[in-house]
Amino acid sequence: ASEVGPRLHSASAPCCSSFGAAQEMDGLNVSQHSARSSTSVIQDGTAGTKMPHQWERSTRTLVDSARSAQRLSTNQRQLAFGVQKGTDAVMVQDNHTSMRALSGMIKACEELKQRVENQLESVLREAVLLEEEAARAEVVNAKIREPLSVAEECLAIRRRRPAREMTRDTVERALNEQVAASKHSLRMVNGVLDAASKELARLRQCRERLEEDVEQKNVALDVDREALQMENGWSEAGTQRRPASIALPHMWRQRTEQLIEESERVRATSERLRAKSRAIQEEIDTLERETRENTIRALGRKIEEAERLKGECQAAIVTVEGEIATMDSARGSVEQSLNDKLGPLSLARSRLSVRNSKPGAEAIRDSAERSLEKEVSDLEQSIRKLQLETARQNSDIKRLEQSKAQLDSDMLDKQEALAIDGECFSMLQSLSSRMTNPDAAG
């Protein structure tokens, strides 16, 4: 419809121009003829003579000129009326086309603006969700530092154990695993927080660009609505020459589509980051709970084993003390037996010495002599055996006393190690209570 007016105008323009040229030629001929007639009349008047046929011809010429002018005027009027109708139709058609184009542009702009506003709302909602997820990650980051601190403190406390108890046991391995897991969890949470910070900046940029696009579209809609509602035009003096638009409609739409697509990509990345953050937090919670429970179980078994060994030490100490008492009693009996044999030995030696004072003829090796010698020999041998047994008993008692001293030292070490492990166990139990029920702990 918008092309009909220009075609009609361009088609009627040559006709109008040729018809106007013909009118001008006819008017020029009539004017020249009138001029000749007037000149001839003037010349005849000057001459003072005028023929009747000339007079009649002059009048008829004027009448014909008037009729010709009348016909030209009628044709011109009809042509002007046709041009008027054509231009009016073109004007109405162009007006309807312009209004339809303005209405279509307003509708397209409103639809596109609605999409941008929907995307802006989604971006704002995603930014809020990502900020909440980042806040939860911050809580996890602060929460995971406590198990790390407790595990490191337990390792430092267990380094104060006695040298005999300094073993690389399952408790130490479990504590080292807990420390490594906590540090790994901190690295993962910090990575999530860094990524969340970058994604929040990108979402902020998308939000600003979307808000700017919505604002520009609101201005454009106000302008198009004002143009559509205008009924009277401005004066030529009040209008300014508007530069031709550089951007084409598809470029205008494509720019907004690209902005929406970019916002969609940023929002999708943020959604994936939130899902990854939730998975990491679940993994951290599971890992922290498992390592903490493993440490508590290992420490509980270690305490039970230490208690059992401590009980065995105490029983061994009691047994050794009883054996020492028995050996001491036996040693006393042997020493008494030894002392009891010293008198008879001295008596037998004295008897032999007295019998040596007999005269030479009477000094014979009789049965009495042999009996006394045998008695002395037997007593000396018995005393040597008793002295050897006494030495052995003294050695055994000394060895038992050394064993008792070692058992006492080992029991003291185990008591100290049990106190240290009990302190670590209490710390881990308290940590477990706080991690399981943080509200009650707070």
Short mmCIF file of C-alpha atoms in Angstrom, two decimals:
data_model
loop_
_atom_site.label_atom_id
_atom_site.label_comp_id
_atom_site.label_asym_id
_atom_site.label_seq_id
_atom_site.Cartn_x
_atom_site.Cartn_y
_atom_site.Cartn_z
CA ALA A 1 0.00 0.00 0.00
CA SER A 2 2.91 2.33 0.74
CA GLU A 3 4.17 1.88 -2.84
CA VAL A 4 0.83 2.73 -4.52
CA GLY A 5 1.00 6.42 -3.65
CA PRO A 6 4.46 7.05 -5.08
CA ARG A 7 3.64 5.07 -8.21
CA LEU A 8 0.38 7.02 -8.66
CA HIS A 9 2.14 10.30 -8.08
CA SER A 10 4.96 9.44 -10.46
CA ALA A 11 2.51 8.21 -13.12
CA SER A 12 0.33 11.31 -12.94
CA ALA A 13 3.28 13.68 -12.90
CA PRO A 14 4.23 13.29 -16.61
CA CYS A 15 0.58 13.68 -17.69
CA CYS A 16 0.18 16.79 -15.67
CA SER A 17 3.40 18.25 -16.98
CA SER A 18 2.57 17.54 -20.68
CA PHE A 19 -0.98 18.81 -20.30
CA GLY A 20 0.28 21.95 -18.65
CA ALA A 21 2.77 22.48 -21.48
CA ALA A 22 -0.06 22.17 -24.04
CA GLN A 23 -2.12 24.69 -22.11
CA GLU A 24 0.76 27.08 -22.04
CA MET A 25 1.22 26.73 -25.84
CA ASP A 26 -2.49 27.33 -26.50
CA GLY A 27 -2.49 30.32 -24.20
CA LEU A 28 0.57 31.66 -25.96
CA ASN A 29 -1.07 31.26 -29.40
CA VAL A 30 -4.26 32.98 -28.21
CA SER A 31 -2.25 35.80 -26.73
CA GLN A 32 -0.27 36.23 -29.94
CA HIS A 33 -3.49 36.17 -32.00
CA SER A 34 -5.12 38.71 -29.69
CA ALA A 35 -2.06 40.85 -29.91
CA ARG A 36 -2.12 40.79 -33.71
CA SER A 37 -5.82 41.57 -33.73
CA SER A 38 -5.35 44.45 -31.34
CA THR A 39 -2.46 45.72 -33.40
CA SER A 40 -4.47 45.56 -36.54
CA VAL A 41 -7.34 47.32 -34.83
CA ILE A 42 -5.07 49.97 -33.55
CA GLN A 43 -3.51 50.36 -36.97
CA ASP A 44 -6.91 50.52 -38.59
CA GLY A 45 -8.12 52.97 -36.01
CA THR A 46 -5.08 54.99 -36.60
CA ALA A 47 -5.87 54.83 -40.22
CA GLY A 48 -9.46 55.71 -39.35
CA THR A 49 -10.85 53.06 -41.64
CA LYS A 50 -12.22 49.61 -40.53
CA MET A 51 -13.95 47.13 -42.73
CA PRO A 52 -17.09 45.33 -41.42
CA HIS A 53 -15.65 41.91 -41.92
CA GLN A 54 -12.60 42.95 -39.98
CA TRP A 55 -14.72 44.23 -37.18
CA GLU A 56 -16.69 40.98 -37.04
CA ARG A 57 -13.58 38.86 -37.29
CA SER A 58 -11.99 40.74 -34.43
CA THR A 59 -14.97 40.09 -32.20
CA ARG A 60 -15.13 36.44 -33.17
CA THR A 61 -11.43 36.13 -32.47
CA LEU A 62 -11.94 37.51 -28.97
CA VAL A 63 -14.87 35.18 -28.39
CA ASP A 64 -12.85 32.19 -29.60
CA SER A 65 -9.99 33.21 -27.34
CA ALA A 66 -12.34 33.43 -24.34
CA ARG A 67 -13.83 30.02 -25.14
CA SER A 68 -10.39 28.49 -25.53
CA ALA A 69 -9.33 29.99 -22.20
CA GLN A 70 -12.53 28.64 -20.66
CA ARG A 71 -11.80 25.14 -21.98
CA LEU A 72 -8.25 25.34 -20.74
CA SER A 73 -9.47 26.49 -17.35
CA THR A 74 -12.03 23.63 -17.21
CA ASN A 75 -9.40 21.07 -18.15
CA GLN A 76 -6.96 22.55 -15.66
CA ARG A 77 -9.63 22.45 -12.96
CA GLN A 78 -10.41 18.81 -13.70
CA LEU A 79 -6.69 17.98 -13.76
CA ALA A 80 -6.16 19.82 -10.46
CA PHE A 81 -9.12 17.95 -8.96
CA GLY A 82 -7.59 14.64 -10.11
CA VAL A 83 -4.19 15.61 -8.76
CA GLN A 84 -5.85 16.64 -5.50
CA LYS A 85 -7.66 13.32 -5.19
CA GLY A 86 -4.45 11.42 -6.02
CA THR A 87 -2.35 13.34 -3.54
CA ASP A 88 -5.05 13.01 -0.88
CA ALA A 89 -5.17 9.26 -1.41
CA VAL A 90 -1.37 9.06 -1.28
CA MET A 91 -1.35 11.20 1.85
CA VAL A 92 -3.97 9.04 3.59
CA GLN A 93 -2.29 5.86 2.46
CA ASP A 94 1.14 7.09 3.57
CA ASN A 95 -0.34 8.20 6.89
CA HIS A 96 -1.92 4.79 7.45
CA THR A 97 1.34 3.10 6.44
CA SER A 98 3.36 5.29 8.78
CA MET A 99 0.94 4.67 11.65
CA ARG A 100 0.99 0.92 11.03
CA ALA A 101 4.78 1.03 10.89
CA LEU A 102 4.92 3.04 14.13
CA SER A 103 2.44 0.68 15.80
CA GLY A 104 4.40 -2.34 14.58
CA MET A 105 7.66 -0.83 15.79
CA ILE A 106 6.11 -0.02 19.17
CA LYS A 107 4.80 -3.56 19.47
CA ALA A 108 8.15 -5.09 18.45
CA CYS A 109 10.00 -2.80 20.83
CA GLU A 110 7.61 -3.65 23.67
CA GLU A 111 8.04 -7.38 23.02
CA LEU A 112 11.80 -7.05 22.90
CA LYS A 113 11.79 -4.84 25.99
CA GLN A 114 9.69 -7.45 27.80
CA ARG A 115 12.25 -10.10 26.95
CA VAL A 116 15.03 -7.85 28.20
CA GLU A 117 13.09 -7.14 31.39
CA ASN A 118 12.48 -10.86 31.91
CA GLN A 119 16.17 -11.52 31.37
CA LEU A 120 17.04 -8.68 33.75
CA GLU A 121 14.75 -10.19 36.38
CA SER A 122 16.39 -13.60 35.87
CA VAL A 123 19.85 -12.03 36.14
CA LEU A 124 18.90 -10.20 39.35
CA ARG A 125 17.42 -13.39 40.80
CA GLU A 126 20.51 -15.38 39.82
CA ALA A 127 22.77 -12.72 41.36
CA VAL A 128 20.83 -12.98 44.63
CA LEU A 129 21.04 -16.80 44.56
CA LEU A 130 24.77 -16.68 43.81
CA GLU A 131 25.34 -14.19 46.63
CA GLU A 132 23.47 -16.51 49.01
CA GLU A 133 25.54 -19.46 47.79
CA ALA A 134 28.73 -17.43 48.26
CA ALA A 135 27.59 -16.57 51.79
CA ARG A 136 27.05 -20.27 52.52
CA ALA A 137 30.50 -21.01 51.11
CA GLU A 138 31.94 -18.34 53.42
CA VAL A 139 30.23 -20.06 56.36
CA VAL A 140 31.73 -23.40 55.26
CA ASN A 141 35.11 -21.71 54.86
CA ALA A 142 34.94 -20.41 58.42
CA LYS A 143 33.46 -23.68 59.71
CA ILE A 144 36.15 -25.93 58.20
CA ARG A 145 38.92 -23.93 59.89
CA GLU A 146 37.88 -25.19 63.32
CA PRO A 147 38.45 -28.92 62.54
CA LEU A 148 41.78 -27.98 60.99
CA SER A 149 42.79 -26.01 64.08
CA VAL A 150 41.68 -28.80 66.44
CA ALA A 151 43.52 -31.50 64.45
CA GLU A 152 46.72 -29.43 64.34
CA GLU A 153 46.42 -28.69 68.05
CA CYS A 154 45.94 -32.41 68.80
CA LEU A 155 49.07 -33.20 66.80
CA ALA A 156 50.99 -30.56 68.73
CA ILE A 157 49.70 -31.90 72.07
CA ARG A 158 50.59 -35.51 71.18
CA ARG A 159 54.15 -34.43 70.44
CA ARG A 160 54.52 -33.89 74.20
CA ARG A 161 54.11 -37.62 74.85
CA PRO A 162 57.03 -39.46 76.48
CA ALA A 163 59.67 -40.82 74.13
CA ARG A 164 58.57 -44.40 74.76
CA GLU A 165 55.03 -43.49 73.63
CA MET A 166 56.10 -41.54 70.53
CA THR A 167 54.91 -43.99 67.91
CA ARG A 168 53.44 -43.31 64.46
CA ASP A 169 50.18 -44.97 65.35
CA THR A 170 46.77 -44.95 63.67
CA VAL A 171 45.78 -41.86 65.66
CA GLU A 172 48.60 -39.80 64.21
CA ARG A 173 47.83 -41.02 60.70
CA ALA A 174 44.14 -40.22 61.19
CA LEU A 175 44.99 -36.71 62.48
CA ASN A 176 47.31 -36.10 59.52
CA GLU A 177 44.54 -37.24 57.16
CA GLN A 178 42.12 -34.88 58.90
CA VAL A 179 44.54 -31.97 58.50
CA ALA A 180 45.12 -32.80 54.81
CA ALA A 181 41.36 -33.12 54.18
CA SER A 182 40.65 -29.79 55.89
CA LYS A 183 43.34 -28.00 53.86
CA HIS A 184 42.02 -29.57 50.65
CA SER A 185 38.49 -28.45 51.59
CA LEU A 186 39.74 -24.92 52.22
CA ARG A 187 41.38 -24.83 48.80
CA MET A 188 38.17 -25.99 47.12
CA VAL A 189 36.01 -23.47 49.02
CA ASN A 190 38.41 -20.64 48.24
CA GLY A 191 38.28 -21.62 44.57
CA VAL A 192 34.47 -21.47 44.68
CA LEU A 193 34.57 -18.07 46.38
CA ASP A 194 36.98 -16.68 43.74
CA ALA A 195 34.81 -18.01 40.92
CA ALA A 196 31.67 -16.64 42.60
CA SER A 197 33.28 -13.21 42.90
CA LYS A 198 34.11 -13.20 39.18
CA GLU A 199 30.65 -14.42 38.20
CA LEU A 200 29.00 -11.79 40.40
CA ALA A 201 31.03 -9.12 38.58
CA ARG A 202 29.90 -10.53 35.22
CA LEU A 203 26.28 -10.64 36.40
CA ARG A 204 26.63 -7.04 37.56
CA GLN A 205 27.89 -6.02 34.11
CA CYS A 206 25.01 -7.87 32.44
CA ARG A 207 22.54 -6.20 34.79
CA GLU A 208 23.92 -2.73 34.01
CA ARG A 209 23.82 -3.36 30.26
CA LEU A 210 20.28 -4.77 30.46
CA GLU A 211 19.11 -1.83 32.56
CA GLU A 212 20.67 0.56 30.06
CA ASP A 213 18.96 -1.28 27.18
CA VAL A 214 15.58 -1.16 28.98
CA GLU A 215 16.04 2.55 29.66
CA GLN A 216 16.89 3.24 26.02
CA LYS A 217 13.89 1.22 24.86
CA ASN A 218 11.61 3.12 27.26
CA VAL A 219 12.84 6.39 25.77
CA ALA A 220 12.37 5.06 22.23
CA LEU A 221 8.86 3.85 23.09
CA ASP A 222 7.95 7.24 24.55
CA VAL A 223 9.20 8.92 21.40
CA ASP A 224 7.33 6.51 19.08
CA ARG A 225 4.13 6.80 21.14
CA GLU A 226 4.39 10.60 21.05
CA ALA A 227 4.93 10.47 17.29
CA LEU A 228 1.94 8.14 16.90
CA GLN A 229 -0.35 10.37 18.98
CA MET A 230 0.59 13.58 17.14
CA GLU A 231 -2.33 15.13 15.22
CA ASN A 232 -0.81 18.40 14.05
CA GLY A 233 2.64 18.88 12.64
CA TRP A 234 5.19 21.43 13.64
CA SER A 235 6.05 24.47 11.60
CA GLU A 236 9.01 24.20 9.27
CA ALA A 237 10.91 26.77 11.34
CA GLY A 238 10.51 24.70 14.48
CA THR A 239 11.79 21.44 13.01
CA GLN A 240 15.41 20.40 12.85
CA ARG A 241 16.89 18.26 10.16
CA ARG A 242 17.24 14.76 11.58
CA PRO A 243 20.27 12.76 10.48
CA ALA A 244 19.59 9.49 8.74
CA SER A 245 19.69 6.39 10.97
CA ILE A 246 22.78 4.25 10.56
CA ALA A 247 21.51 1.11 12.34
CA LEU A 248 19.13 -1.15 10.47
CA PRO A 249 16.21 -2.91 12.18
CA HIS A 250 17.90 -6.30 12.07
CA MET A 251 21.04 -4.76 13.60
CA TRP A 252 18.94 -3.19 16.36
CA ARG A 253 17.25 -6.51 17.11
CA GLN A 254 20.49 -8.47 16.77
CA ARG A 255 22.22 -6.24 19.32
CA THR A 256 19.51 -6.91 21.89
CA GLU A 257 19.44 -10.63 21.04
CA GLN A 258 23.19 -10.83 21.57
CA LEU A 259 22.85 -9.07 24.92
CA ILE A 260 20.14 -11.56 25.98
CA GLU A 261 22.22 -14.53 24.78
CA GLU A 262 25.28 -13.28 26.65
CA SER A 263 23.20 -12.83 29.79
CA GLU A 264 21.85 -16.36 29.34
CA ARG A 265 25.39 -17.73 29.11
CA VAL A 266 26.52 -15.84 32.20
CA ARG A 267 23.42 -16.98 34.08
CA ALA A 268 23.96 -20.61 33.00
CA THR A 269 27.58 -20.41 34.17
CA SER A 270 26.39 -19.04 37.50
CA GLU A 271 23.86 -21.88 37.84
CA ARG A 272 26.58 -24.45 37.16
CA LEU A 273 28.82 -22.74 39.71
CA ARG A 274 26.05 -22.86 42.32
CA ALA A 275 25.49 -26.56 41.64
CA LYS A 276 29.23 -27.20 41.87
CA SER A 277 29.41 -25.22 45.10
CA ARG A 278 26.61 -27.29 46.63
CA ALA A 279 28.35 -30.52 45.55
CA ILE A 280 31.66 -29.30 47.00
CA GLN A 281 30.01 -28.33 50.28
CA GLU A 282 28.38 -31.76 50.54
CA GLU A 283 31.72 -33.39 49.76
CA ILE A 284 33.44 -31.22 52.37
CA ASP A 285 30.85 -32.09 55.00
CA THR A 286 31.17 -35.80 54.23
CA LEU A 287 34.97 -35.69 54.17
CA GLU A 288 35.20 -33.71 57.39
CA ARG A 289 32.75 -35.99 59.18
CA GLU A 290 34.47 -39.17 57.99
CA THR A 291 37.98 -38.02 58.90
CA ARG A 292 36.81 -36.71 62.27
CA GLU A 293 34.97 -39.96 63.07
CA ASN A 294 37.98 -42.00 61.94
CA THR A 295 40.21 -39.98 64.26
CA ILE A 296 37.81 -40.39 67.17
CA ARG A 297 37.57 -44.15 66.57
CA ALA A 298 41.34 -44.51 66.28
CA LEU A 299 41.87 -42.43 69.41
CA GLY A 300 39.27 -44.45 71.29
CA ARG A 301 40.96 -47.73 70.31
CA LYS A 302 44.33 -46.22 71.26
CA ILE A 303 43.01 -45.23 74.69
CA GLU A 304 41.49 -48.70 75.22
CA GLU A 305 44.75 -50.36 74.22
CA ALA A 306 46.75 -48.06 76.46
CA GLU A 307 44.39 -48.75 79.35
CA ARG A 308 44.79 -52.47 78.77
CA LEU A 309 48.58 -52.19 78.68
CA LYS A 310 48.50 -50.00 81.76
CA GLY A 311 46.48 -52.69 83.55
CA GLU A 312 48.96 -55.33 82.48
CA CYS A 313 51.79 -53.15 83.79
CA GLN A 314 50.03 -52.74 87.10
CA ALA A 315 49.45 -56.51 87.35
CA ALA A 316 53.08 -57.18 86.44
CA ILE A 317 54.22 -54.65 89.04
CA VAL A 318 52.14 -56.41 91.69
CA THR A 319 53.53 -59.77 90.59
CA VAL A 320 57.12 -58.48 90.60
CA GLU A 321 56.64 -56.88 93.99
CA GLY A 322 55.36 -60.21 95.33
CA GLU A 323 58.27 -62.05 93.76
CA ILE A 324 60.70 -59.54 95.24
CA ALA A 325 59.18 -60.07 98.64
CA THR A 326 59.39 -63.85 98.20
CA MET A 327 62.96 -63.64 96.99
CA ASP A 328 63.87 -61.35 99.82
CA SER A 329 62.40 -63.84 102.27
CA ALA A 330 64.28 -66.69 100.58
CA ARG A 331 67.47 -64.68 100.67
CA GLY A 332 67.00 -64.09 104.35
CA SER A 333 66.52 -67.81 104.89
CA VAL A 334 69.69 -68.61 102.92
CA GLU A 335 71.64 -65.97 104.81
CA GLN A 336 70.34 -67.39 108.09
CA SER A 337 71.36 -70.86 107.00
CA LEU A 338 74.76 -69.47 106.08
CA ASN A 339 75.13 -67.80 109.42
CA ASP A 340 74.01 -70.98 111.15
CA LYS A 341 76.85 -72.91 109.50
CA LEU A 342 79.59 -70.46 110.46
CA GLY A 343 79.55 -71.58 114.13
CA PRO A 344 79.83 -75.32 113.45
CA LEU A 345 82.58 -74.59 110.90
CA SER A 346 84.52 -72.62 113.47
CA LEU A 347 83.95 -75.38 116.04
CA ALA A 348 85.17 -78.10 113.66
CA ARG A 349 88.24 -76.07 112.73
CA SER A 350 88.93 -75.43 116.40
CA ARG A 351 88.69 -79.13 117.16
CA LEU A 352 91.15 -79.95 114.37
CA SER A 353 93.48 -77.29 115.65
CA VAL A 354 93.25 -78.61 119.23
CA ARG A 355 93.97 -82.22 118.16
CA ASN A 356 97.11 -81.00 116.36
CA SER A 357 98.61 -80.29 119.77
CA LYS A 358 98.81 -84.01 120.67
CA PRO A 359 102.28 -85.56 121.00
CA GLY A 360 103.88 -86.85 117.86
CA ALA A 361 103.36 -90.49 118.73
CA GLU A 362 99.68 -89.80 119.41
CA ALA A 363 99.16 -87.67 116.31
CA ILE A 364 97.54 -90.18 114.08
CA ARG A 365 95.08 -89.82 111.24
CA ASP A 366 92.26 -91.63 112.91
CA SER A 367 88.57 -91.69 112.13
CA ALA A 368 87.97 -88.68 114.34
CA GLU A 369 90.54 -86.71 112.31
CA ARG A 370 88.95 -87.73 109.08
CA SER A 371 85.46 -86.97 110.37
CA LEU A 372 86.48 -83.50 111.51
CA GLU A 373 88.19 -82.80 108.16
CA LYS A 374 85.12 -84.03 106.33
CA GLU A 375 82.90 -81.87 108.54
CA VAL A 376 85.01 -78.80 107.85
CA SER A 377 85.06 -79.56 104.12
CA ASP A 378 81.33 -80.15 104.00
CA LEU A 379 80.62 -77.00 105.97
CA GLU A 380 82.91 -74.91 103.75
CA GLN A 381 81.29 -76.35 100.63
CA SER A 382 77.83 -75.67 102.03
CA ILE A 383 78.80 -72.13 102.91
CA ARG A 384 80.17 -71.57 99.39
CA LYS A 385 76.93 -72.92 97.90
CA LEU A 386 74.87 -70.74 100.21
CA GLN A 387 77.01 -67.72 99.32
CA LEU A 388 76.53 -68.51 95.63
CA GLU A 389 72.77 -68.84 96.11
CA THR A 390 72.75 -65.59 98.05
CA ALA A 391 74.58 -63.87 95.19
CA ARG A 392 72.15 -65.35 92.73
CA GLN A 393 69.20 -64.29 94.83
CA ASN A 394 70.64 -60.80 95.15
CA SER A 395 71.05 -60.71 91.35
CA ASP A 396 67.49 -61.93 90.85
CA ILE A 397 66.14 -59.40 93.33
CA LYS A 398 68.09 -56.63 91.60
CA ARG A 399 66.76 -57.74 88.23
CA LEU A 400 63.23 -57.84 89.64
CA GLU A 401 63.68 -54.38 91.10
CA GLN A 402 64.94 -53.11 87.72
CA SER A 403 61.93 -54.70 86.02
CA LYS A 404 59.66 -53.09 88.58
CA ALA A 405 61.33 -49.73 88.01
CA GLN A 406 60.87 -50.13 84.24
CA LEU A 407 57.26 -51.15 84.72
CA ASP A 408 56.69 -48.17 86.99
CA SER A 409 58.26 -45.85 84.41
CA ASP A 410 56.25 -47.41 81.59
CA MET A 411 53.05 -47.10 83.59
CA LEU A 412 53.81 -43.46 84.34
CA ASP A 413 54.45 -42.86 80.61
CA LYS A 414 51.21 -44.58 79.74
CA GLN A 415 49.36 -42.53 82.31
CA GLU A 416 50.80 -39.35 80.81
CA ALA A 417 50.03 -40.56 77.26
CA LEU A 418 46.52 -41.49 78.37
CA ALA A 419 46.05 -38.03 79.83
CA ILE A 420 47.21 -36.46 76.55
CA ASP A 421 45.07 -38.75 74.41
CA GLY A 422 42.14 -38.17 76.77
CA GLU A 423 42.54 -34.42 76.29
CA CYS A 424 42.61 -34.87 72.50
CA PHE A 425 39.61 -37.18 72.69
CA SER A 426 37.66 -34.59 74.68
CA MET A 427 38.58 -31.89 72.16
CA LEU A 428 37.43 -34.06 69.26
CA GLN A 429 34.21 -35.02 71.04
CA SER A 430 33.48 -31.35 71.70
CA LEU A 431 34.28 -30.54 68.07
CA SER A 432 31.96 -33.31 66.91
CA SER A 433 29.17 -31.91 69.06
CA ARG A 434 29.68 -28.40 67.64
CA MET A 435 29.89 -29.62 64.05
CA THR A 436 26.79 -31.80 64.41
CA ASN A 437 24.68 -29.17 66.17
CA PRO A 438 26.17 -25.72 65.48
CA ASP A 439 23.12 -23.88 66.89
CA ALA A 440 23.47 -25.59 70.25
CA ALA A 441 27.21 -24.94 70.20
CA GLY A 442 26.61 -21.26 69.47
#
